[in-house]
Short mmCIF file of C-alpha atoms in Angstrom, two decimals:
data_model
loop_
_atom_site.label_atom_id
_atom_site.label_comp_id
_atom_site.label_asym_id
_atom_site.label_seq_id
_atom_site.Cartn_x
_atom_site.Cartn_y
_atom_site.Cartn_z
CA GLY A 1 88.06 123.26 92.71
CA ALA A 2 89.39 122.67 89.20
CA ASN A 3 92.13 125.30 89.48
CA ALA A 4 93.51 124.45 92.92
CA VAL A 5 95.64 121.29 92.87
CA TYR A 6 97.93 120.57 95.82
CA VAL A 7 100.39 117.73 96.34
CA GLU A 8 102.03 116.55 99.54
CA ARG A 9 105.57 115.21 99.23
CA ALA A 10 107.72 114.23 102.21
CA GLY A 11 105.31 115.98 104.54
CA THR A 12 105.31 119.29 102.63
CA ILE A 13 102.19 120.52 100.79
CA SER A 14 102.65 122.67 97.69
CA LYS A 15 100.42 123.95 94.89
CA ILE A 16 101.20 122.73 91.39
CA GLU A 17 100.62 124.52 88.10
CA ARG A 18 98.66 121.73 86.45
CA ALA A 19 94.90 122.13 86.68
CA PHE A 20 91.68 120.79 85.19
CA GLU A 21 90.12 122.60 82.25
CA THR A 22 86.74 123.08 83.97
CA GLU A 23 84.79 121.73 86.92
CA GLU A 24 82.95 119.50 84.46
CA HIS A 25 86.31 118.05 83.40
CA LEU A 26 87.09 117.34 87.05
CA ARG A 27 83.70 115.67 87.51
CA ARG A 28 84.30 113.40 84.51
CA VAL A 29 87.65 112.31 85.95
CA VAL A 30 86.03 111.60 89.33
CA ASP A 31 83.22 109.58 87.74
CA ARG A 32 85.78 107.55 85.81
CA MET A 33 87.75 106.78 88.99
CA LEU A 34 84.60 105.78 90.86
CA ARG A 35 83.33 103.51 88.09
CA THR A 36 85.41 100.51 89.18
CA SER A 37 84.69 100.98 92.90
CA GLY A 38 80.95 100.46 92.70
CA ARG A 39 80.33 103.77 94.46
CA ARG A 40 78.78 106.98 93.19
CA VAL A 41 78.68 110.69 93.92
CA ASP A 42 75.87 113.01 92.79
CA GLN A 43 73.47 115.59 94.19
CA SER A 44 71.50 112.95 96.08
CA SER A 45 74.73 111.57 97.58
CA PRO A 46 77.23 114.46 97.48
CA MET A 47 79.98 112.81 99.55
CA VAL A 48 81.79 109.55 98.87
CA ASP A 49 84.77 107.63 100.21
CA ALA A 50 86.13 104.92 97.94
CA ARG A 51 89.09 102.63 97.31
CA LEU A 52 90.73 102.83 93.90
CA ALA A 53 92.15 99.88 91.98
CA ASP A 54 95.73 100.60 93.15
CA GLY A 55 94.64 100.77 96.81
CA SER A 56 94.60 104.57 97.03
CA ARG A 57 91.81 106.25 99.00
CA LEU A 58 89.50 108.70 97.21
CA ASN A 59 87.24 111.19 98.97
CA VAL A 60 84.93 113.54 97.06
CA VAL A 61 82.63 116.33 98.27
CA LEU A 62 80.39 118.13 95.75
CA PRO A 63 78.81 121.61 95.83
CA PRO A 64 76.93 123.07 97.56
CA LEU A 65 78.57 121.22 100.47
CA SER A 66 81.96 122.17 99.03
CA VAL A 67 81.44 125.88 98.46
CA ASP A 68 84.28 126.55 95.98
CA GLY A 69 83.70 123.58 93.69
CA PRO A 70 84.27 119.82 93.94
CA ALA A 71 86.81 118.88 96.62
CA VAL A 72 88.75 115.74 95.71
CA THR A 73 91.30 114.12 98.01
CA ILE A 74 93.44 111.15 96.97
CA ARG A 75 95.60 109.40 99.54
CA LYS A 76 98.27 107.24 97.95
CA PHE A 77 100.22 104.67 99.92
CA HIS A 78 103.82 103.50 99.87
CA ALA A 79 104.13 100.94 97.07
CA THR A 80 105.87 98.28 99.17
CA GLY A 81 104.63 99.30 102.61
CA PHE A 82 106.72 100.40 105.57
CA THR A 83 108.51 97.95 107.84
CA VAL A 84 109.40 98.37 111.49
CA GLY A 85 112.99 98.88 110.32
CA ASP A 86 111.88 101.82 108.19
CA LEU A 87 110.19 103.44 111.20
CA VAL A 88 113.31 102.98 113.32
CA ARG A 89 115.54 104.49 110.62
CA GLN A 90 113.17 107.46 110.32
CA LYS A 91 113.18 107.83 114.12
CA SER A 92 109.43 107.31 114.22
CA LEU A 93 110.27 104.57 116.73
CA SER A 94 113.33 103.73 118.79
CA ALA A 95 114.82 100.25 118.43
CA ASP A 96 113.87 99.42 122.04
CA ALA A 97 110.27 100.55 121.51
CA ALA A 98 110.08 98.53 118.28
CA ARG A 99 111.24 95.38 120.07
CA PHE A 100 108.74 96.01 122.84
CA LEU A 101 105.85 96.45 120.42
CA GLY A 102 106.87 93.36 118.49
CA SER A 103 106.86 91.30 121.67
CA SER A 104 103.57 92.87 122.74
CA VAL A 105 101.87 91.84 119.50
CA ALA A 106 103.38 88.35 119.66
CA GLY A 107 102.23 88.15 123.29
CA ARG A 108 98.67 88.95 122.18
CA LEU A 109 98.26 92.30 123.93
CA ASN A 110 95.31 94.38 122.72
CA ILE A 111 96.68 97.58 121.20
CA LEU A 112 94.94 100.85 120.30
CA VAL A 113 96.81 103.24 117.98
CA SER A 114 95.82 106.88 118.47
CA GLY A 115 96.63 110.18 116.81
CA GLY A 116 95.26 112.96 114.66
CA THR A 117 94.56 112.93 110.93
CA GLY A 118 97.60 112.09 108.82
CA THR A 119 99.81 110.99 111.71
CA GLY A 120 100.44 107.49 110.34
CA LYS A 121 97.97 105.40 112.33
CA THR A 122 97.23 103.02 109.45
CA THR A 123 100.94 102.67 108.70
CA MET A 124 101.55 101.75 112.34
CA LEU A 125 98.68 99.25 112.24
CA ASN A 126 100.24 97.61 109.18
CA VAL A 127 103.65 97.46 110.87
CA LEU A 128 102.20 95.93 114.04
CA SER A 129 100.37 93.30 112.01
CA ASP A 130 103.73 92.11 110.65
CA PHE A 131 104.42 90.63 114.11
CA ILE A 132 101.34 88.38 113.98
CA GLY A 133 102.13 84.70 113.46
CA GLN A 134 101.58 83.22 110.01
CA ASP A 135 99.50 80.40 111.51
CA GLU A 136 96.89 82.78 112.97
CA ARG A 137 93.53 83.53 111.38
CA VAL A 138 92.98 87.28 111.17
CA VAL A 139 89.91 89.26 110.08
CA THR A 140 90.39 92.92 109.11
CA ILE A 141 87.48 95.36 108.96
CA GLU A 142 87.61 98.79 107.30
CA ASP A 143 85.42 101.42 105.67
CA ALA A 144 87.76 101.36 102.67
CA VAL A 145 90.55 98.80 102.58
CA GLU A 146 93.99 100.23 103.40
CA LEU A 147 95.59 97.49 105.48
CA THR A 148 97.89 95.02 103.74
CA PRO A 149 98.48 92.21 106.25
CA HIS A 150 100.93 89.51 105.21
CA MET A 151 99.47 86.53 107.07
CA HIS A 152 98.44 83.52 104.99
CA ASN A 153 95.02 83.15 106.63
CA VAL A 154 93.52 86.63 106.48
CA VAL A 155 90.00 87.74 105.56
CA ARG A 156 89.60 91.40 104.59
CA LEU A 157 86.12 92.87 105.03
CA GLU A 158 84.93 96.26 103.77
CA THR A 159 81.78 98.24 104.52
CA ARG A 160 79.20 99.02 101.85
CA PRO A 161 77.17 102.24 101.49
CA PRO A 162 73.42 102.15 100.81
CA ASN A 163 72.27 101.99 97.21
CA ALA A 164 70.23 104.68 95.45
CA GLU A 165 67.10 103.43 97.25
CA GLY A 166 68.81 103.70 100.64
CA ARG A 167 69.10 99.93 101.07
CA GLY A 168 71.88 97.41 101.44
CA GLU A 169 74.18 99.36 103.76
CA VAL A 170 76.70 97.25 105.68
CA MET A 171 78.35 99.10 108.57
CA VAL A 172 81.51 98.41 110.57
CA ARG A 173 79.40 97.16 113.47
CA ASP A 174 77.72 94.60 111.22
CA LEU A 175 81.11 93.33 110.09
CA VAL A 176 82.55 93.17 113.62
CA ARG A 177 79.60 91.12 114.79
CA ASN A 178 79.89 88.81 111.80
CA ALA A 179 83.65 88.47 112.27
CA LEU A 180 83.03 86.87 115.66
CA ARG A 181 81.35 83.98 113.81
CA MET A 182 84.35 83.47 111.52
CA ARG A 183 86.61 81.90 114.17
CA PRO A 184 89.32 84.57 114.05
CA ASP A 185 92.34 84.50 116.35
CA ARG A 186 92.51 88.28 116.07
CA ILE A 187 90.34 91.08 114.72
CA ILE A 188 91.84 94.27 113.28
CA VAL A 189 89.45 97.22 112.88
CA GLY A 190 90.93 100.01 110.79
CA GLU A 191 89.27 102.67 112.94
CA VAL A 192 86.66 102.67 115.69
CA ARG A 193 84.42 105.73 115.61
CA GLY A 194 80.88 104.62 116.41
CA SER A 195 78.60 101.97 117.83
CA GLU A 196 80.98 99.18 116.81
CA THR A 197 83.32 100.22 119.65
CA ILE A 198 81.53 98.16 122.32
CA ASP A 199 81.60 95.09 120.06
CA MET A 200 85.33 95.55 119.51
CA LEU A 201 85.98 95.83 123.25
CA GLN A 202 83.97 92.71 123.95
CA ALA A 203 85.86 90.83 121.24
CA MET A 204 89.17 91.88 122.82
CA ASN A 205 87.95 90.57 126.16
CA THR A 206 86.40 87.28 125.05
CA GLY A 207 88.93 85.11 123.28
CA HIS A 208 90.27 87.44 120.59
CA GLU A 209 93.27 88.79 122.50
CA GLY A 210 95.89 90.51 120.41
CA SER A 211 93.36 92.54 118.43
CA LEU A 212 94.29 95.96 117.05
CA SER A 213 92.50 99.17 116.11
CA THR A 214 92.96 102.94 115.76
CA VAL A 215 91.13 106.00 117.04
CA HIS A 216 91.38 109.74 116.37
CA ALA A 217 92.65 111.37 119.57
CA ASN A 218 95.11 113.97 120.86
CA SER A 219 96.71 111.84 123.59
CA PRO A 220 96.50 108.33 125.07
CA ARG A 221 94.18 109.61 127.80
CA ASP A 222 92.01 111.35 125.21
CA ALA A 223 91.90 108.09 123.21
CA LEU A 224 90.42 106.25 126.19
CA ARG A 225 87.90 109.04 126.79
CA ARG A 226 86.84 108.89 123.14
CA VAL A 227 86.37 105.14 123.38
CA GLU A 228 84.18 105.65 126.47
CA THR A 229 82.14 108.30 124.68
CA MET A 230 81.61 106.16 121.58
CA VAL A 231 80.40 103.25 123.70
CA LEU A 232 77.94 105.48 125.56
CA LEU A 233 76.68 107.13 122.36
CA GLY A 234 76.27 103.72 120.76
CA GLY A 235 73.09 103.07 122.71
CA THR A 236 74.47 100.86 125.46
CA ASP A 237 72.64 100.79 128.79
CA LEU A 238 75.86 100.33 130.76
CA PRO A 239 76.66 102.91 133.46
CA LEU A 240 79.85 104.95 133.04
CA ARG A 241 81.84 102.93 135.58
CA ALA A 242 80.95 99.67 133.82
CA VAL A 243 82.06 101.18 130.50
CA ARG A 244 85.37 102.23 132.03
CA GLU A 245 85.86 98.77 133.51
CA GLN A 246 85.28 97.34 130.03
CA VAL A 247 87.87 99.71 128.56
CA ALA A 248 90.40 98.97 131.31
CA SER A 249 90.04 95.21 130.96
CA SER A 250 90.06 95.18 127.15
CA ILE A 251 92.83 97.56 126.05
CA ASP A 252 96.41 96.84 127.14
CA LEU A 253 98.43 99.48 125.29
CA VAL A 254 97.87 102.82 123.54
CA VAL A 255 100.46 103.84 120.93
CA HIS A 256 100.17 107.57 120.26
CA LEU A 257 101.46 109.29 117.11
CA VAL A 258 101.83 112.92 116.07
CA ARG A 259 102.78 114.80 112.95
CA ASP A 260 105.01 117.80 113.59
CA PRO A 261 104.99 121.14 111.70
CA ILE A 262 107.61 119.96 109.18
CA GLY A 263 105.69 116.79 108.34
CA ARG A 264 107.54 114.19 110.43
CA ARG A 265 105.34 111.45 111.89
CA TYR A 266 106.44 109.63 115.00
CA VAL A 267 105.36 107.89 118.18
CA THR A 268 105.37 110.18 121.21
CA ARG A 269 104.15 107.73 123.84
CA ILE A 270 103.45 104.07 124.43
CA THR A 271 101.05 103.92 127.35
CA GLU A 272 99.87 100.97 129.39
CA VAL A 273 96.25 100.78 130.52
CA VAL A 274 96.93 99.54 134.05
CA GLY A 275 93.38 99.07 135.33
CA MET A 276 90.88 100.87 137.52
CA GLU A 277 91.75 103.17 140.42
CA GLY A 278 88.44 104.03 142.01
CA ASP A 279 86.25 105.26 139.15
CA ILE A 280 89.17 106.25 136.90
CA VAL A 281 91.06 104.24 134.28
CA SER A 282 94.69 104.23 135.42
CA THR A 283 97.51 104.52 132.86
CA ALA A 284 101.31 104.56 132.88
CA ASP A 285 103.68 105.75 130.15
CA LEU A 286 106.09 102.94 129.23
CA PHE A 287 107.92 104.92 126.53
CA SER A 288 107.95 108.68 125.99
CA ARG A 289 109.97 111.28 124.13
CA GLY A 290 112.77 112.43 126.40
CA ASN A 291 116.38 113.26 125.53
CA GLN A 292 117.14 115.25 122.40
CA VAL A 293 118.88 113.65 119.43
CA LEU A 294 119.94 115.43 116.28
CA ASP A 295 118.08 114.64 113.09
CA GLY A 296 119.82 116.70 110.43
CA SER A 297 119.60 120.29 111.60
CA LEU A 298 116.48 119.74 113.68
CA ALA A 299 116.19 118.25 117.15
CA LEU A 300 113.85 115.27 117.47
CA PRO A 301 113.11 113.99 120.98
CA GLU A 302 114.16 110.37 121.47
CA LEU A 303 111.57 107.74 122.41
CA VAL A 304 112.94 106.16 125.59
CA SER A 305 111.72 103.66 128.15
CA THR A 306 110.42 105.07 131.42
CA GLY A 307 111.20 101.79 133.21
CA LEU A 308 107.58 101.50 134.33
CA ALA A 309 105.18 98.62 133.77
CA SER A 310 102.56 96.95 135.93
CA ALA A 311 103.06 93.45 137.27
CA ARG A 312 100.10 92.32 135.14
CA LEU A 313 101.68 93.54 131.92
CA GLY A 314 105.09 92.26 132.93
CA ALA A 315 103.75 88.74 133.44
CA ARG A 316 102.04 88.69 130.04
CA TYR A 317 105.00 90.29 128.29
CA ALA A 318 107.59 87.95 129.80
CA ALA A 319 105.48 84.90 128.91
CA THR A 320 105.90 85.39 125.18
CA PRO A 321 108.87 83.56 123.61
CA HIS A 322 109.58 86.71 121.59
CA ALA A 323 110.24 88.89 124.65
CA PRO A 324 113.74 90.41 124.43
CA ALA A 325 116.26 89.93 127.19
CA GLY A 326 116.20 92.38 130.05
CA THR A 327 112.43 92.73 130.27
CA ALA A 328 111.57 94.00 133.74
CA THR A 329 108.71 95.59 135.60
CA SER A 330 108.60 98.20 138.30
CA GLY A 331 105.54 96.92 140.12
CA SER A 332 101.92 98.05 139.93
CA ARG A 333 100.84 101.60 139.36
#
């Protein structure tokens, strides 16, 4: 509402004294912000998600859906963007894990970034995209543009809501299907959460290796289950085993992030999707949080290599010219 304004700084949320004069004042500010985005919010369309001119994300929910008055959320992003070096310095990643992920992207592994809300999935996606070669053609697809890839040949696509007559909607699935006709080397989908999931998996498996996406999930295993569920709910006629085979053959790595109670965001696991074992998708943790290291006065588990990797992944990883020395595998799992 107009009198409840909260700000998050360095992972800590606090209420500030400044407030809007009335709810009508708040509505006028919202309408002014939305004016340049081509989107609207009113009683016939009481929820909206939009991108502001500076790249910030705006979400608005109006009464009666928001019981205590308009709920406005603005997500601002780091002005210059984070680099992999920033994540290592913040202990979001270890140096070894960063080198591994860099080589994995350069080696065109398909990577799914998972985690809850506000864990830094989009930041990680941006960092991973920095390892893509400048000579590659990349298509990014998002509901509202957040990614800032630095390749020369990049096409950024954004969905479009229906107009006041309910026409003209362009969904993520429409854009994924169209992207396949744009001769991309890689496709980056900001988040898979619906029927577009099967199209993304098929793209990963049919000449667009090295593609990236994110999914809301509580663990790497949960991420794969959510992908399965979204494919099945998307209207596909495939049996469950066939869906799991598609998942196992399309996704190579899952990078899982968390946000802890004091606001730190970091990778907890890097998990390989090994393949099928019977009717189950088999996985193996390649990096996980193990030994304790001191971060100020608080202990933060260190992200360390488990020494495990399948022969399949090892062969692909070692083939890239960017693979660091000492790369080894422990055999299939």
